[in-house]
């Protein structure tokens, strides 16, 4: 069982006050909070062995290199990649997606087709639109229904021998919908298409096994996983990463450089030009250690309890509508009050010390589907409590009274 009150002691920020109220943090889908053990890892790096990696023979460089590569190994084991060199450490999910989207430029021709879903974050839409502009490929979209679920029967009709790539998020950041990625991957592979899964929203809640999924690419960000900002991962099958060209040129990603010709380093360094976020990578490993010590089964069970409780309590408010009502979803509740703009509700709720996200959540096509300007999104993590949800409900009621 998960001891939430003991866990909350690990997060110093949860002790602070906002506008004279104890902070209630329900913006976890945007970024999670950071436990003290991860903060300690950051401080330890800069206090004791801050140095550039892979290039130095001096002690500090060797210590930093060892710590960074140990962190890469932790990421490999967490996601169950077959090889450590299949883990590329990046600045985050967006960077990871752009590496793949840019790399496929030479593999697509006019008339080829790529598929995304209607539930995507902008970072899993825009790079593929840019790829289509460069290559003449055609972008197709798996539509969604009112519950925020993908229409898988339509997906079947979109697939053909022209399909080269399929890109879908594991979990919708705006609605919390858990997509049937196993089915999506299997069907795409039957027509010879590669698949990239955006795991930015899933990784805080589940522990993906990339080999069991048989996915070609999987991407995520550390700051959703109790880690620091500015670091993430690109997992790619070895065969695909060897095919893709380097994304950037510079130091570290080279084998030999002359003015006549440059040859590139092997994996993973081919995709890691320049000095990386060394401290971030090390802290990413510490964050994975922390979350695994709690256990992802425990996390999922408790967060589902929060989801059910929050859904029930919020729906008791007259005029409140929840968007994203899939039976298979994670701890995200996206909602509006009738005839009240979400921004106005979010502003009042903040005055009461409660952090929620308002707007289109970088998922504007979803809001266009529902014909709304945006939603109020409360996203729960394993360090949140039912008492905090009660505080949110009372704050929403107050906002409704003030704005009606």
C-alpha atoms as one frame of an Amber mdcrd trajectory, in Angstrom:
protein
   0.000   0.000   0.000   1.074   3.536  -0.730   1.571   5.801   2.314   0.736
   9.170   0.765   1.416  11.199   3.912   4.917   9.720   4.213   5.521  10.283
   0.493   4.491  13.939   0.766   7.383  14.467   3.180   9.730  13.737   0.262
   8.547  16.838  -1.654   9.658  20.119  -0.075   7.517  22.283  -2.353   4.316
  20.756  -0.943   5.022  22.589   2.322   4.890  26.063   0.773   1.974  28.452
   0.760   0.388  30.219  -2.200  -1.753  33.271  -1.519  -1.800  32.385   2.158
  -3.040  28.842   1.527  -1.176  25.543   1.648  -0.305  24.664  -1.950  -2.529
  22.137  -3.708  -0.705  21.104  -6.866  -2.938  19.646  -9.565  -0.854  20.524
 -12.633   1.049  17.250 -12.732   0.314  16.584 -16.408   2.341  19.703 -17.226
   5.198  18.866 -14.884   5.540  16.779 -11.755   7.117  17.975  -8.538  10.633
  16.960  -7.511  11.463  14.847  -4.456  14.362  15.759  -2.197  16.409  12.745
  -3.331  16.456  14.107  -6.891  17.276  17.619  -5.684  20.146  16.085  -3.699
  21.469  14.387  -6.842  21.538  17.747  -8.628  23.299  19.478  -5.739  25.773
  16.602  -5.388  26.764  16.819  -9.054  27.473  20.541  -9.010  29.083  20.387
  -5.568  31.410  17.439  -6.108  32.115  16.374  -9.695  30.886  18.988 -12.172
  32.823  18.297 -15.381  32.287  17.524 -19.049  31.881  13.887 -19.940  33.420
  11.349 -22.342  36.386  13.554 -23.235  38.498  13.961 -20.132  41.112  11.776
 -18.474  40.968  13.688 -15.201  39.110  12.320 -12.200  36.107  14.649 -12.234
  35.404  13.942 -15.910  35.625  10.217 -15.362  33.302  10.398 -12.348  30.767
  12.490 -14.290  30.973  10.130 -17.260  30.400   7.089 -15.069  27.390   8.692
 -13.340  25.859   9.769 -16.653  26.245   6.363 -18.256  24.900   4.640 -15.126
  21.820   6.840 -15.509  21.481   5.762 -19.143  21.610   2.155 -17.963  18.831
   2.883 -15.469  16.674   4.296 -18.262  17.366   1.214 -20.405  16.368  -1.134
 -17.604  13.275   0.888 -16.697  11.912   0.786 -20.251  13.353  -2.699 -20.920
  15.244  -1.715 -24.059  17.377  -4.531 -25.403  20.565  -2.441 -25.556  21.844
   0.575 -23.637  22.800   2.260 -26.924  19.127   2.233 -27.944  18.575   4.957
 -25.328  19.318   8.455 -26.634  19.275  11.116 -23.918  17.655  14.282 -25.277
  16.274  17.567 -23.966  12.789  16.049 -23.753   9.884  14.571 -25.688   9.715
  17.349 -28.298  13.432  17.036 -29.078  13.084  13.259 -29.349  10.166  13.477
 -31.784  12.001  15.987 -33.950  15.036  13.709 -34.212  12.827  11.021 -35.754
  10.741  13.384 -37.893  13.839  15.019 -39.359  15.569  11.680 -39.853  12.712
  10.313 -41.941  13.013  13.091 -44.514  15.146  10.895 -46.772  12.858   7.889
 -46.395   9.569   9.390 -47.607   8.390  10.283 -51.091   5.480  12.226 -52.499
   2.270  10.250 -51.959   3.532   8.279 -48.978   1.211   8.471 -45.980   1.758
   8.994 -42.272  -0.887   8.714 -39.563  -1.397  10.639 -36.329  -4.358  10.672
 -33.971  -6.869  13.393 -33.117  -5.699  13.210 -29.486  -2.161  14.442 -30.060
  -0.199  17.156 -28.301   1.096  19.808 -30.707   4.600  18.348 -30.393   3.304
  15.171 -32.035   1.506  17.050 -34.808   3.674  19.930 -35.971   6.917  17.969
 -36.664   4.994  15.559 -38.899   3.317  18.422 -40.762   6.782  19.852 -41.361
   7.935  16.421 -42.571   5.025  16.319 -45.029   5.952  19.796 -46.291   9.518
  18.615 -46.946   8.633  15.332 -48.623   5.169  15.618 -50.153   3.867  12.878
 -47.863   0.215  12.987 -46.792  -0.874  13.319 -43.156  -3.946  11.336 -42.113
  -5.745  11.522 -38.774  -7.438   8.846 -36.660 -10.639  10.597 -35.492 -12.070
  10.582 -31.970 -15.543  10.301 -30.452 -17.326  12.322 -27.762 -15.804  10.181
 -24.988 -12.322  11.090 -26.181 -11.586   7.646 -27.617  -9.987   6.896 -30.968
 -12.195   5.354 -33.652 -10.192   2.210 -34.251 -12.450   0.996 -37.055 -11.509
   4.134 -38.986  -7.829   3.496 -38.208  -8.184   0.166 -39.991  -9.371   1.935
 -43.144  -6.508   4.465 -43.040  -3.811   1.800 -43.080  -2.473   0.712 -46.466
   0.754  -0.154 -48.215   1.282   3.610 -48.558   1.472   3.990 -44.752   5.064
   4.504 -43.681   4.758   5.918 -40.184   2.202   5.979 -37.359   2.493   8.376
 -34.420   0.179   8.201 -31.416   0.395   9.248 -27.796   0.133   6.540 -25.170
  -2.087   8.746 -22.991  -3.799  12.008 -23.934  -2.465  14.953 -21.967  -5.741
  16.871 -22.368  -8.251  14.120 -21.570  -6.361  11.312 -19.835  -7.489   8.716
 -22.406  -5.280   5.625 -22.517  -4.954   4.640 -26.151  -4.845   0.989 -27.318
  -1.248   1.245 -28.446  -0.656  -2.518 -28.586  -3.354  -2.820 -31.248  -2.130
   0.307 -33.048   1.443  -0.994 -33.202   0.483  -4.504 -34.325  -1.756  -3.286
 -37.149   0.801  -0.726 -38.351   3.516  -3.355 -38.521   1.274  -5.580 -40.654
   1.420  -2.979 -43.430   5.146  -2.372 -42.912   4.845   0.973 -41.108   7.076
   2.135 -38.277   5.484   3.407 -35.046   6.458   6.158 -32.626   4.644   6.349
 -29.295   4.641   9.616 -27.346   4.930   8.440 -23.761   5.227  11.832 -22.081
   1.911  11.418 -20.254   2.007   7.670 -19.694   5.383   7.285 -18.024   4.343
   8.887 -14.701   1.544   6.309 -14.381   2.746   3.093 -16.033   6.036   1.343
 -16.745   6.262   0.746 -20.508   8.089  -2.340 -21.790   9.306  -1.339 -25.231
  10.287  -4.879 -26.210   6.915  -6.318 -25.238   5.205  -3.496 -27.135   7.469
  -4.132 -30.145   7.433  -0.369 -30.692   9.969   1.207 -33.050  10.346   4.488
 -31.148   9.200   5.574 -27.680   9.763   9.061 -26.270   9.312  10.694 -22.857
  10.434  13.557 -20.592  12.047  13.333 -17.155  10.111  16.286 -15.723   6.880
  14.266 -15.894   8.596  11.542 -13.833   9.690  13.540 -10.785  12.897  14.446
 -12.596  14.345  17.755 -13.791  13.308  19.747 -16.841  15.450  19.786 -19.961
  16.129  16.053 -20.235  14.267  13.118 -21.749  14.734  10.058 -23.859  14.363
   8.674 -27.318  14.192   4.906 -27.412  14.658   3.469 -30.875  15.215  -0.028
 -32.133  18.877  -0.431 -33.037  18.087  -1.099 -36.708  16.129   2.156 -37.007
  18.643   4.292 -35.147  21.406   3.010 -37.407  19.370   4.005 -40.477  18.549
   7.520 -39.328  21.087  10.291 -40.026  22.415  12.488 -37.210  20.052  15.254
 -36.150  22.768  17.795 -35.295  26.428  18.158 -36.106  29.111  19.037 -33.580
  31.311  17.560 -30.942  30.718  14.110 -29.431  28.736  12.755 -32.412  31.805
  12.297 -34.604  34.265   9.519 -35.308  36.801  11.346 -37.498  36.744  14.945
 -38.767  38.783  16.377 -41.619  37.992  19.263 -43.951  37.446  16.701 -46.684
  35.122  14.326 -44.839  33.549  13.566 -41.457  32.484  10.167 -40.215  30.033
   9.742 -37.365  30.208   7.975 -34.035  28.168   4.902 -33.307  25.082   4.729
 -31.126  24.070   6.444 -28.937  26.567   9.256 -29.503  25.540   9.835 -33.129
  22.444  11.632 -31.836  24.039  13.411 -28.851  25.961  16.313 -30.347  27.528
  18.820 -27.975  27.648  18.900 -24.212  24.489  17.236 -22.866  22.479  18.093
 -19.787  24.821  15.994 -17.670  23.296  16.869 -14.330  19.810  16.371 -15.758
  20.653  12.903 -17.006  22.067  11.866 -13.662  19.014  13.276 -11.843  16.738
  11.452 -14.317  18.266   8.203 -13.117  17.692   9.233  -9.490  14.038  10.031
 -10.280  13.490   6.597 -11.826  15.036   4.989  -8.754  12.655   6.957  -6.549
   9.504   6.110  -8.490  10.439   2.438  -8.752  10.965   2.357  -4.999   7.300
   3.344  -4.615   6.192   0.929  -7.318   4.184   1.683 -10.437   1.434  -0.781
  -9.534   0.965   1.110  -6.268   1.024   4.420  -8.110  -1.550   3.315 -10.691
  -3.899   1.891  -8.085  -3.816   4.968  -5.880  -4.124   7.438  -8.751  -7.130
   5.551 -10.083  -8.698   5.912  -6.636  -8.094   9.680  -6.824  -9.571   9.779
 -10.330 -12.763   8.036  -9.285 -13.131  10.193  -6.185 -12.447  13.453  -8.018
 -14.808  12.567 -10.860 -17.632  11.801  -8.445 -17.131  14.941  -6.368 -16.783
  17.335  -9.309 -19.856  15.972 -11.068 -21.907  16.898  -8.004 -21.442  20.536
  -9.041 -24.405  21.619 -11.164 -23.420  22.811 -14.620 -20.001  21.126 -14.580
 -19.084  19.012 -17.608 -16.137  16.634 -17.866 -14.423  16.165 -21.237 -12.783
  12.796 -21.734 -15.004  10.088 -20.331 -13.268   7.004 -21.653 -13.498   4.002
 -19.341  -9.782   3.498 -19.913  -8.129   6.670 -18.649  -5.619   7.937 -16.148
  -5.819  10.550 -13.374  -6.695  13.605 -15.469 -10.020  15.447 -15.217 -10.636
  18.089 -17.870 -13.787  20.095 -17.194 -15.701  23.357 -17.627 -18.453  25.226
 -15.861 -21.413  26.127 -18.034 -21.136  29.632 -19.577 -17.920  30.454 -17.662
 -14.510  30.783 -19.334 -11.948  28.296 -17.975  -9.323  31.011 -17.518 -11.583
  32.885 -15.105 -12.134  29.753 -13.015  -8.419  28.985 -12.977  -7.596  32.489
 -11.758  -9.973  32.275  -8.808  -8.860  28.762  -7.927  -5.239  29.975  -7.874
  -6.157  32.693  -5.366  -7.184  29.832  -3.097  -3.768  28.172  -3.429  -4.754
  25.514  -5.963  -2.721  25.020  -9.139  -4.662  23.745 -12.154  -4.025  24.216
 -15.865  -6.404  26.153 -18.111  -6.456  26.524 -21.891  -6.133  24.119 -24.808
  -3.201  22.215 -23.233  -1.248  22.242 -26.523  -4.034  20.082 -27.950  -6.069
  22.631 -29.871  -7.652  20.118 -32.296  -9.314  18.423 -29.298 -10.824  21.717
 -28.170 -11.975  22.426 -31.731 -13.697  19.027 -31.765 -15.679  19.939 -28.648
 -16.168  23.545 -29.890 -14.767  25.046 -26.700 -11.901  27.523 -26.065 -10.240
  25.212 -23.567 -10.787  23.399 -20.287  -9.801  23.463 -16.643  -7.520  20.472
 -16.147  -6.856  18.900 -12.767  -4.209  16.185 -13.026  -3.453  14.071  -9.977
  -0.239  12.390  -8.880   0.590   9.804  -6.242   1.479  12.542  -3.729  -1.970
  14.160  -3.920  -4.800  13.438  -1.465  -8.573  13.245  -1.364  -8.558  16.180
   1.040  -6.891  18.252  -1.679  -9.593  17.190  -4.112 -12.186  18.360  -1.586
 -10.427  21.733  -1.508 -10.566  21.900  -5.319 -14.287  21.135  -5.329 -14.979
  23.913  -2.819 -12.817  26.321  -4.839 -14.704  25.514  -8.058 -17.993  26.040
  -6.258 -16.775  29.415  -5.064 -15.619  30.368  -8.554 -19.014  29.408  -9.923
 -20.786  31.548  -7.343 -18.566  34.546  -8.080 -18.723  34.287 -11.872 -22.333
  33.269 -12.457
